[in-house]
Short mmCIF file of C-alpha atoms (C1' of nucleotides) in Angstrom, two decimals:
data_model
loop_
_atom_site.label_atom_id
_atom_site.label_comp_id
_atom_site.label_asym_id
_atom_site.label_seq_id
_atom_site.Cartn_x
_atom_site.Cartn_y
_atom_site.Cartn_z
CA MET A 1 -7.73 39.89 35.30
CA GLU A 2 -7.04 38.36 38.48
CA SER A 3 -10.17 39.68 40.39
CA ALA A 4 -12.73 37.23 38.59
CA PRO A 5 -11.14 34.00 38.19
CA ARG A 6 -13.84 31.89 39.64
CA PRO A 7 -16.36 31.48 36.80
CA ASP A 8 -13.60 30.24 34.30
CA ARG A 9 -11.78 27.86 36.54
CA ARG A 10 -13.99 24.94 36.02
CA LYS A 11 -14.33 25.50 32.33
CA LEU A 12 -10.71 25.67 32.27
CA LYS A 13 -10.24 22.37 33.98
CA GLY A 14 -12.70 20.97 31.68
CA ALA A 15 -10.92 22.05 28.70
CA ALA A 16 -7.73 20.67 30.01
CA SER A 17 -9.34 17.21 30.64
CA ARG A 18 -10.75 17.11 27.01
CA GLU A 19 -7.37 17.87 25.54
CA ARG A 20 -5.79 15.25 27.44
CA ILE A 21 -8.43 12.76 26.61
CA LEU A 22 -8.03 13.80 22.99
CA VAL A 23 -4.21 13.38 23.02
CA ALA A 24 -4.55 9.92 24.57
CA ALA A 25 -7.20 8.80 22.49
CA THR A 26 -5.04 9.91 19.28
CA GLU A 27 -2.06 7.94 20.30
CA LEU A 28 -4.09 4.83 21.26
CA PHE A 29 -6.57 4.81 18.16
CA SER A 30 -3.29 5.10 16.01
CA THR A 31 -1.37 2.53 17.44
CA ARG A 32 -3.95 -0.21 18.35
CA GLY A 33 -6.64 0.70 16.11
CA TYR A 34 -10.12 2.10 16.75
CA ALA A 35 -12.02 -1.19 17.67
CA ALA A 36 -9.20 -2.73 19.48
CA THR A 37 -8.76 0.26 21.81
CA GLY A 38 -10.86 0.42 24.91
CA LEU A 39 -12.05 3.51 26.47
CA GLN A 40 -10.91 2.26 29.89
CA GLU A 41 -7.45 2.42 28.45
CA VAL A 42 -7.81 5.72 27.10
CA CYS A 43 -9.17 7.17 30.50
CA ARG A 44 -6.29 5.46 32.26
CA ARG A 45 -3.66 7.18 30.12
CA ALA A 46 -5.47 10.72 30.25
CA GLY A 47 -5.96 10.26 34.26
CA ILE A 48 -9.49 10.45 34.02
CA GLU A 49 -12.54 8.50 34.72
CA LYS A 50 -14.89 7.04 32.15
CA ALA A 51 -17.99 9.02 32.75
CA ALA A 52 -16.06 12.23 32.29
CA LEU A 53 -15.11 11.02 28.84
CA TYR A 54 -18.77 10.60 28.18
CA TRP A 55 -19.62 13.77 29.46
CA HIS A 56 -17.09 15.51 26.92
CA PHE A 57 -17.79 13.33 23.86
CA GLY A 58 -21.13 11.45 24.25
CA SER A 59 -19.87 8.38 22.79
CA LYS A 60 -16.77 6.43 21.60
CA GLU A 61 -17.74 7.58 17.91
CA GLY A 62 -17.83 11.13 18.99
CA LEU A 63 -14.48 10.67 20.52
CA LEU A 64 -13.30 9.26 17.25
CA ALA A 65 -14.93 12.14 15.16
CA ALA A 66 -13.13 14.74 17.49
CA VAL A 67 -9.82 13.14 16.90
CA VAL A 68 -10.14 12.83 13.15
CA ASP A 69 -11.33 16.26 12.72
CA ARG A 70 -8.46 17.65 14.70
CA MET A 71 -5.90 15.84 12.67
CA ASP A 72 -7.46 16.77 9.22
CA ALA A 73 -7.51 20.52 10.29
CA GLU A 74 -3.81 20.27 11.29
CA PHE A 75 -2.93 18.71 8.05
CA VAL A 76 -4.98 21.00 5.77
CA GLU A 77 -3.42 24.11 7.45
CA HIS A 78 0.17 22.55 7.29
CA VAL A 79 0.20 21.82 3.67
CA ALA A 80 -1.76 24.96 2.83
CA LYS A 81 0.91 26.75 4.51
CA ARG A 82 3.82 24.98 2.75
CA VAL A 83 2.12 25.41 -0.72
CA SER A 84 1.59 28.98 -0.19
CA LYS A 85 5.22 29.65 0.32
CA THR A 86 5.96 27.98 -3.23
CA ALA A 87 6.07 30.19 -6.12
CA SER A 88 5.79 28.35 -9.22
CA PRO A 89 2.72 26.33 -10.05
CA ASP A 90 4.48 23.22 -10.95
CA ASP A 91 6.50 23.42 -7.75
CA ARG A 92 3.09 23.76 -5.86
CA LEU A 93 1.69 20.72 -7.34
CA ASP A 94 4.84 18.97 -6.09
CA VAL A 95 4.69 20.39 -2.66
CA PHE A 96 0.74 19.12 -2.65
CA ILE A 97 1.48 15.72 -3.65
CA ASP A 98 4.58 15.52 -1.28
CA GLY A 99 1.97 16.42 1.52
CA LEU A 100 -0.18 13.48 0.77
CA LYS A 101 2.55 11.22 0.24
CA ARG A 102 4.06 12.06 3.78
CA LEU A 103 0.57 12.04 5.27
CA VAL A 104 0.32 8.42 4.17
CA ALA A 105 3.91 7.46 5.32
CA GLU A 106 4.14 9.16 8.78
CA ARG A 107 0.33 9.33 9.74
CA GLY A 108 -1.26 6.57 7.57
CA HIS A 109 -3.22 5.38 10.65
CA LEU A 110 -4.84 8.68 10.85
CA VAL A 111 -6.05 8.60 7.31
CA ARG A 112 -7.34 4.98 8.13
CA LEU A 113 -9.07 6.11 11.29
CA SER A 114 -11.11 8.80 9.07
CA LEU A 115 -12.39 5.97 7.08
CA SER A 116 -13.31 4.19 10.39
CA VAL A 117 -15.69 6.74 11.21
CA VAL A 118 -17.82 6.07 8.36
CA LEU A 119 -17.40 2.20 8.18
CA GLU A 120 -17.86 1.11 11.66
CA ARG A 121 -21.63 0.96 11.57
CA SER A 122 -24.44 1.12 8.76
CA SER A 123 -26.15 4.01 9.89
CA VAL A 124 -23.62 6.40 11.37
CA SER A 125 -24.84 8.82 14.15
CA SER A 126 -25.77 12.18 12.57
CA GLU A 127 -23.11 14.01 14.70
CA ALA A 128 -20.34 11.76 13.33
CA ARG A 129 -21.68 12.24 9.84
CA ASP A 130 -21.64 15.83 10.16
CA ALA A 131 -18.28 15.81 11.44
CA MET A 132 -17.02 13.71 8.59
CA GLN A 133 -18.82 16.01 5.97
CA ASN A 134 -17.12 18.88 7.59
CA ILE A 135 -13.80 17.21 7.25
CA PHE A 136 -14.39 16.29 3.59
CA ASP A 137 -15.64 19.73 2.44
CA ARG A 138 -12.82 21.43 4.38
CA THR A 139 -10.22 19.40 2.59
CA ARG A 140 -11.87 19.35 -0.78
CA ASP A 141 -12.22 23.30 -0.68
CA ALA A 142 -8.81 23.84 0.31
CA VAL A 143 -7.55 21.92 -2.58
CA VAL A 144 -9.57 23.64 -5.24
CA ARG A 145 -8.59 26.94 -3.59
CA GLY A 146 -4.98 25.84 -3.90
CA PHE A 147 -5.49 24.73 -7.68
CA GLU A 148 -7.17 28.16 -8.23
CA SER A 149 -4.50 30.18 -6.96
CA ALA A 150 -2.07 28.03 -8.72
CA LEU A 151 -3.49 28.30 -11.99
CA GLY A 152 -4.64 31.83 -11.62
CA ALA A 153 -8.03 30.80 -12.93
CA SER A 154 -10.78 28.54 -11.83
CA LEU A 155 -11.67 25.32 -13.88
CA PRO A 156 -15.22 23.61 -13.94
CA ASP A 157 -14.10 20.20 -12.64
CA LEU A 158 -11.26 21.24 -9.92
CA ASP A 159 -13.46 19.48 -7.18
CA LEU A 160 -13.32 16.36 -9.23
CA ILE A 161 -9.32 16.64 -8.93
CA ALA A 162 -9.71 17.18 -5.35
CA ARG A 163 -11.71 14.01 -5.02
CA LEU A 164 -9.20 12.17 -7.12
CA ALA A 165 -6.56 13.30 -4.63
CA LEU A 166 -8.34 12.13 -1.81
CA ALA A 167 -9.23 8.98 -3.39
CA TYR A 168 -5.43 8.05 -3.97
CA LEU A 169 -4.49 9.28 -0.60
CA ASP A 170 -7.09 6.74 1.04
CA GLU A 171 -6.28 4.00 -1.39
CA ALA A 172 -2.46 4.36 -0.56
CA ALA A 173 -3.27 4.14 3.12
CA VAL A 174 -5.57 1.14 2.92
CA ARG A 175 -2.93 -0.59 0.66
CA ASP A 176 -0.21 0.02 3.03
CA VAL A 177 -1.82 -2.34 5.57
CA VAL A 178 -2.79 -5.16 3.17
CA ASP A 179 0.31 -5.34 1.18
CA PRO A 180 3.21 -3.12 2.62
CA GLU A 181 5.76 -4.68 0.49
CA HIS A 182 4.30 -3.94 -2.82
CA VAL A 183 2.68 -0.54 -2.39
CA GLU A 184 5.07 1.61 -4.42
CA HIS A 185 3.98 4.79 -3.21
CA ASP A 186 6.30 6.78 -5.19
CA ARG A 187 5.30 5.17 -8.24
CA PHE A 188 1.59 5.51 -7.04
CA PHE A 189 1.89 9.30 -6.29
CA ALA A 190 3.86 10.08 -9.41
CA HIS A 191 0.79 8.38 -11.12
CA LEU A 192 -1.45 10.65 -9.29
CA ARG A 193 0.61 13.89 -10.52
CA ARG A 194 0.59 12.93 -14.23
CA LEU A 195 -3.42 12.30 -13.83
CA ILE A 196 -3.72 15.72 -12.51
CA VAL A 197 -1.73 17.38 -15.01
CA LEU A 198 -3.29 15.42 -17.79
CA ASP A 199 -6.88 16.21 -16.60
CA ILE A 200 -6.04 20.02 -15.97
CA ALA A 201 -4.84 20.35 -19.46
CA HIS A 202 -7.92 18.64 -20.79
CA GLN A 203 -10.07 20.94 -18.74
CA VAL A 204 -8.02 23.84 -20.01
CA ARG A 205 -8.52 22.72 -23.56
CA VAL A 206 -12.28 22.04 -23.35
CA SER A 207 -13.26 25.02 -21.62
CA GLY A 208 -11.13 27.37 -23.70
CA GLN A 209 -10.06 29.06 -20.31
CA PRO A 210 -6.44 30.38 -20.89
CA ILE A 211 -4.22 29.94 -17.84
CA PRO A 212 -2.48 33.31 -17.24
CA GLU A 213 1.21 32.51 -16.57
CA GLY A 214 1.31 29.06 -15.12
CA ARG A 215 2.66 26.09 -17.11
CA MET A 216 1.43 23.38 -14.93
CA PRO A 217 -0.35 21.56 -17.81
CA THR A 218 2.50 20.29 -19.58
CA LEU A 219 4.25 17.01 -18.70
CA GLY A 220 7.90 16.97 -17.13
CA MET B 1 -24.28 -44.48 -4.92
CA GLU B 2 -26.47 -45.38 -1.97
CA SER B 3 -24.01 -48.10 -0.65
CA ALA B 4 -21.48 -45.84 0.73
CA PRO B 5 -23.21 -42.59 1.82
CA ARG B 6 -21.65 -42.20 5.28
CA PRO B 7 -18.24 -40.59 4.80
CA ASP B 8 -19.75 -37.65 2.85
CA ARG B 9 -22.77 -37.14 4.88
CA ARG B 10 -21.20 -35.16 7.63
CA LYS B 11 -19.10 -33.16 5.32
CA LEU B 12 -22.17 -32.32 3.11
CA LYS B 13 -24.11 -31.10 6.28
CA GLY B 14 -20.98 -29.24 7.35
CA ALA B 15 -20.74 -27.33 3.93
CA ALA B 16 -24.32 -26.61 4.27
CA SER B 17 -23.96 -25.00 7.67
CA ARG B 18 -21.03 -23.07 6.34
CA GLU B 19 -23.08 -21.75 3.57
CA ARG B 20 -26.28 -20.74 6.02
CA ILE B 21 -23.87 -18.80 8.23
CA LEU B 22 -22.15 -17.23 5.35
CA VAL B 23 -25.71 -16.00 3.78
CA ALA B 24 -26.99 -14.77 7.16
CA ALA B 25 -23.68 -12.90 7.95
CA THR B 26 -23.63 -11.23 4.33
CA GLU B 27 -27.17 -9.95 4.90
CA LEU B 28 -26.58 -8.76 8.34
CA PHE B 29 -23.06 -7.20 7.93
CA SER B 30 -24.71 -5.38 4.93
CA THR B 31 -27.59 -4.00 6.61
CA ARG B 32 -26.42 -3.28 10.04
CA GLY B 33 -22.65 -2.84 9.63
CA TYR B 34 -19.89 -5.23 10.80
CA ALA B 35 -19.34 -3.75 14.22
CA ALA B 36 -23.07 -3.36 14.94
CA THR B 37 -23.87 -7.03 14.16
CA GLY B 38 -23.58 -9.64 16.95
CA LEU B 39 -22.38 -13.07 16.26
CA GLN B 40 -25.44 -14.26 18.42
CA GLU B 41 -27.74 -12.62 15.69
CA VAL B 42 -25.70 -14.27 12.76
CA CYS B 43 -26.17 -17.72 14.54
CA ARG B 44 -29.96 -17.19 15.34
CA ARG B 45 -30.70 -16.53 11.71
CA ALA B 46 -28.46 -19.20 10.55
CA GLY B 47 -30.19 -21.79 12.95
CA ILE B 48 -26.88 -22.67 14.60
CA GLU B 49 -24.88 -22.31 17.73
CA LYS B 50 -22.01 -19.82 18.22
CA ALA B 51 -19.46 -22.54 18.78
CA ALA B 52 -20.17 -24.01 15.29
CA LEU B 53 -19.58 -20.56 13.81
CA TYR B 54 -16.34 -20.35 15.64
CA TRP B 55 -15.38 -23.89 14.33
CA HIS B 56 -16.03 -22.93 10.75
CA PHE B 57 -14.62 -19.45 10.75
CA GLY B 58 -12.36 -19.12 13.66
CA SER B 59 -13.15 -15.68 14.58
CA LYS B 60 -15.61 -12.85 13.50
CA GLU B 61 -12.79 -11.31 11.42
CA GLY B 62 -12.47 -14.74 9.64
CA LEU B 63 -16.20 -14.77 8.90
CA LEU B 64 -15.99 -11.24 7.66
CA ALA B 65 -13.04 -12.12 5.39
CA ALA B 66 -15.16 -15.13 3.88
CA VAL B 67 -18.08 -12.82 3.32
CA VAL B 68 -15.90 -10.23 1.37
CA ASP B 69 -14.32 -12.73 -0.64
CA ARG B 70 -17.12 -14.37 -1.84
CA MET B 71 -18.73 -11.02 -2.92
CA ASP B 72 -15.49 -9.89 -4.73
CA ALA B 73 -15.15 -13.34 -6.75
CA GLU B 74 -18.98 -12.76 -7.70
CA PHE B 75 -18.51 -9.26 -8.89
CA VAL B 76 -15.30 -10.04 -10.76
CA GLU B 77 -16.78 -12.85 -12.53
CA HIS B 78 -20.05 -10.92 -13.36
CA VAL B 79 -18.16 -8.05 -14.78
CA ALA B 80 -15.63 -10.08 -16.60
CA LYS B 81 -18.34 -11.96 -18.42
CA ARG B 82 -20.39 -8.86 -19.30
CA VAL B 83 -17.05 -7.24 -20.47
CA SER B 84 -16.01 -10.27 -22.51
CA LYS B 85 -19.27 -10.11 -24.41
CA THR B 86 -18.62 -6.52 -25.59
CA ALA B 87 -17.01 -6.07 -28.91
CA SER B 88 -15.48 -2.69 -29.18
CA PRO B 89 -12.79 -1.39 -26.90
CA ASP B 90 -14.73 1.91 -26.19
CA ASP B 91 -17.83 0.02 -25.34
CA ARG B 92 -15.79 -2.32 -23.03
CA LEU B 93 -14.60 0.56 -21.14
CA ASP B 94 -18.33 1.67 -20.70
CA VAL B 95 -19.48 -1.70 -19.63
CA PHE B 96 -16.65 -1.87 -16.99
CA ILE B 97 -17.32 1.56 -15.76
CA ASP B 98 -21.09 0.72 -15.53
CA GLY B 99 -20.10 -2.35 -13.52
CA LEU B 100 -18.41 -0.12 -10.90
CA LYS B 101 -21.00 2.28 -10.95
CA ARG B 102 -23.64 -0.50 -10.34
CA LEU B 103 -21.57 -2.30 -7.50
CA VAL B 104 -21.57 1.17 -5.65
CA ALA B 105 -25.43 1.78 -6.22
CA GLU B 106 -26.66 -1.83 -5.62
CA ARG B 107 -24.02 -3.33 -3.13
CA GLY B 108 -22.17 -0.24 -1.78
CA HIS B 109 -22.51 -1.89 1.66
CA LEU B 110 -20.22 -4.70 0.59
CA VAL B 111 -17.58 -2.54 -0.94
CA ARG B 112 -17.46 -0.85 2.40
CA LEU B 113 -17.20 -4.07 4.17
CA SER B 114 -14.14 -4.98 2.31
CA LEU B 115 -12.55 -1.78 3.67
CA SER B 116 -13.61 -2.71 7.16
CA VAL B 117 -11.50 -5.99 6.95
CA VAL B 118 -8.44 -3.68 6.91
CA LEU B 119 -9.69 -1.03 9.05
CA GLU B 120 -10.98 -2.75 12.11
CA ARG B 121 -7.80 -3.13 13.88
CA SER B 122 -4.19 -1.99 13.32
CA SER B 123 -2.49 -5.23 13.00
CA VAL B 124 -4.70 -7.32 11.25
CA SER B 125 -4.54 -10.93 11.72
CA SER B 126 -2.17 -12.71 9.04
CA GLU B 127 -5.11 -14.83 7.64
CA ALA B 128 -7.66 -11.89 7.16
CA ARG B 129 -4.77 -9.70 5.54
CA ASP B 130 -3.86 -12.62 3.24
CA ALA B 131 -7.42 -12.78 2.23
CA MET B 132 -7.62 -9.11 1.33
CA GLN B 133 -4.49 -9.29 -0.69
CA ASN B 134 -5.92 -12.20 -2.62
CA ILE B 135 -9.02 -10.04 -3.24
CA PHE B 136 -7.12 -7.00 -4.28
CA ASP B 137 -4.90 -8.87 -6.39
CA ARG B 138 -7.39 -10.93 -8.13
CA THR B 139 -9.46 -7.68 -8.84
CA ARG B 140 -6.35 -5.78 -10.15
CA ASP B 141 -5.17 -8.51 -12.30
CA ALA B 142 -8.80 -9.03 -13.82
CA VAL B 143 -8.82 -5.38 -14.60
CA VAL B 144 -5.56 -5.40 -16.22
CA ARG B 145 -6.28 -8.53 -18.40
CA GLY B 146 -9.41 -6.80 -19.45
CA PHE B 147 -7.55 -3.58 -20.54
CA GLU B 148 -4.78 -5.93 -22.07
CA SER B 149 -7.51 -7.70 -24.28
CA ALA B 150 -9.40 -4.38 -25.15
CA LEU B 151 -6.24 -2.65 -26.39
CA GLY B 152 -4.74 -5.73 -28.09
CA ALA B 153 -1.51 -4.99 -26.34
CA SER B 154 -0.01 -4.46 -22.96
CA LEU B 155 1.19 -1.19 -21.47
CA PRO B 156 3.64 -0.61 -18.68
CA ASP B 157 1.15 1.16 -16.27
CA LEU B 158 -2.01 -0.73 -16.59
CA ASP B 159 -1.72 -1.86 -13.04
CA LEU B 160 -2.17 1.73 -11.85
CA ILE B 161 -5.21 2.24 -13.88
CA ALA B 162 -6.59 -0.94 -11.99
CA ARG B 163 -5.72 0.80 -8.70
CA LEU B 164 -7.21 4.21 -10.00
CA ALA B 165 -10.35 2.20 -10.63
CA LEU B 166 -10.50 0.69 -7.26
CA ALA B 167 -9.74 3.89 -5.64
CA TYR B 168 -12.77 5.69 -7.37
CA LEU B 169 -14.78 2.60 -6.42
CA ASP B 170 -13.98 3.02 -2.54
CA GLU B 171 -14.26 6.64 -2.71
CA ALA B 172 -17.71 6.50 -4.16
CA ALA B 173 -18.98 3.96 -1.72
CA VAL B 174 -17.63 5.92 1.39
CA ARG B 175 -18.93 9.27 0.16
CA ASP B 176 -22.30 7.66 -0.43
CA VAL B 177 -22.76 7.30 3.37
CA VAL B 178 -20.93 10.77 4.46
CA ASP B 179 -22.83 12.98 2.04
CA PRO B 180 -25.56 11.08 -0.07
CA GLU B 181 -27.11 14.12 -1.56
CA HIS B 182 -24.02 15.61 -3.36
CA VAL B 183 -22.17 12.32 -4.41
CA GLU B 184 -22.87 12.96 -8.11
CA HIS B 185 -21.97 9.26 -8.96
CA ASP B 186 -22.58 9.90 -12.73
CA ARG B 187 -20.09 13.01 -12.83
CA PHE B 188 -17.64 11.22 -10.77
CA PHE B 189 -17.52 8.09 -12.80
CA ALA B 190 -17.49 10.12 -16.05
CA HIS B 191 -14.49 11.68 -14.74
CA LEU B 192 -12.94 8.36 -13.79
CA ARG B 193 -13.43 7.47 -17.80
CA ARG B 194 -11.90 10.62 -18.78
CA LEU B 195 -8.87 10.00 -16.55
CA ILE B 196 -8.52 6.22 -17.97
CA VAL B 197 -8.79 7.49 -21.48
CA LEU B 198 -6.24 10.20 -21.20
CA ASP B 199 -3.87 8.19 -19.23
CA ILE B 200 -3.94 5.46 -21.81
CA ALA B 201 -3.55 7.73 -24.58
CA HIS B 202 -0.34 9.27 -22.53
CA GLN B 203 1.01 5.64 -21.94
CA VAL B 204 0.63 4.96 -25.64
CA ARG B 205 2.53 8.08 -26.73
CA VAL B 206 5.31 7.75 -24.23
CA SER B 207 5.89 4.01 -24.60
CA GLY B 208 5.83 4.24 -28.65
CA GLN B 209 3.59 1.12 -28.48
CA PRO B 210 1.21 1.07 -31.43
CA ILE B 211 -2.47 0.00 -30.39
CA PRO B 212 -3.58 -2.47 -33.13
CA GLU B 213 -7.09 -1.72 -33.97
CA GLY B 214 -8.76 -0.10 -31.07
CA ARG B 215 -9.25 3.54 -30.87
CA MET B 216 -10.14 3.78 -27.17
CA PRO B 217 -7.45 6.66 -26.66
CA THR B 218 -9.62 9.28 -28.08
CA LEU B 219 -11.88 11.48 -26.28
CA GLY B 220 -15.64 11.23 -26.99
"C1'" DG C 1 -15.32 -34.05 12.05
"C1'" DT C 2 -19.30 -31.37 13.54
"C1'" DC C 3 -22.01 -29.41 16.66
"C1'" DT C 4 -24.36 -28.24 21.68
"C1'" DA C 5 -24.19 -26.23 26.12
"C1'" DT C 6 -22.08 -23.06 29.11
"C1'" DA C 7 -19.07 -20.22 31.15
"C1'" DC C 8 -15.85 -15.84 31.44
"C1'" DG C 9 -13.81 -11.50 31.11
"C1'" DG C 10 -14.02 -7.09 28.99
"C1'" DC C 11 -16.55 -3.75 26.56
"C1'" DG C 12 -19.52 0.57 25.80
"C1'" DA C 13 -23.02 2.87 28.09
"C1'" DT C 14 -25.98 4.83 32.00
"C1'" DA C 15 -27.78 6.67 36.60
"C1'" DG C 16 -27.06 9.05 40.25
"C1'" DA C 17 -24.33 10.88 44.29
"C1'" DC C 18 -21.18 14.70 45.11
"C1'" DG D 1 -17.82 18.39 35.75
"C1'" DT D 2 -16.53 14.23 38.02
"C1'" DC D 3 -16.61 9.65 40.23
"C1'" DT D 4 -18.57 5.20 41.88
"C1'" DA D 5 -21.44 1.39 40.72
"C1'" DT D 6 -23.77 -1.40 37.84
"C1'" DC D 7 -25.93 -3.07 33.64
"C1'" DG D 8 -26.21 -6.24 29.60
"C1'" DC D 9 -23.93 -7.72 25.66
"C1'" DC D 10 -20.10 -9.05 23.02
"C1'" DG D 11 -16.16 -12.18 21.02
"C1'" DT D 12 -13.79 -16.17 22.69
"C1'" DA D 13 -12.97 -20.51 24.82
"C1'" DT D 14 -13.49 -25.22 26.34
"C1'" DA D 15 -15.77 -29.77 27.59
"C1'" DG D 16 -17.96 -33.10 25.68
"C1'" DA D 17 -22.14 -35.08 23.01
"C1'" DC D 18 -23.01 -37.56 18.30
#
DNA sequence: GTCTATACGGCGATAGAC
DNA sequence: GTCTATCGCCGTATAGAC
């Protein structure tokens, strides 16, 4: 363990630099916005030179993709853990909705950043596009799995419910910037909850699929 | 009519320049993306100098806001006209959904541009913010009025339905870039239609508000 | 009031030495 | 892997012609 330290040393230092760049970039992108943040500033804060940043991430866009990917992974893991600790299907939905609401309230800038990856330029670099696709897919799959385990059964359009939830998440994060005084997040996310319940009830009705024990498809 | 041409001449020429800049910017922003378009290029295409652009729009952000405002106004007017020509409430909903779908398919880049206004920097300039707020409000109000006249009555949460529709619009436009092969726009917007119908039926049920003649709140 | 000419500092990105 | 040096372009600003 201590007899062969050499070949890993540089790798370790490289990983540490990568990490510091990522932390600095996350903070600066979040507070100032993507376009308004200079790579020079990121490097100064990370204690690194600009070319080192380019070696690690290839471009400013690549750095953004890495930042967003990490924040999404953390969010999915965090909410999935909280949801899996909750027993009743109805409470699970509440925890899920609450997770979305808190993501907007506490880290809305990161949600907006994830949109920036796509919108900055018309033809996104293929790496950035792939990164965004991974993020979307991972999040959607997690939501679908969550609903499946909450319902105890699958339904044909659960993926659409996942997209509905993500659409509401983005809409809330965007609106928060445009008109902070009239967002009405509570009312907005309560509406999301109602739509989900109504639509699941509809899907159950149409598919003839009986839901084992959960009574989520009833309005409170 | 020809004896006092002077005071208007300059104004007219100024308006013409403004118009040419707007057209050039709309086209370039749409094809290349906002960040990837240089003002130099816009000016060359408009046959104008850069400082003239600066005089008319104040900044690149201001130019973007003007571009987006115009496209939104056109869209709202266009769809409102088509909707008002349709008789049955059920068909009106179809025309509305179709308008959204076509906006994404034919002018998705402009939808994405409208998001760019908000996302480019963390603290948007107050003029750009106001412009975006106007756009959101105008579109939401138009949707609410459309539903009111289709239903023949008002409902407490029609504004939430408008936000739902806009959220789906943005989500579709964003997804179109990330994963063009799996967007399933038809299925996605059919889901939107179902959600609207389900939610209106719910609102009618809860509010005890009778809907005069329209039978929109029934699933096809 | 509308526009031309010109300049400036900073940006993202690259090449090559160590 | 990291640093130094440098590039070309960007958005912005101002002075002054018409």
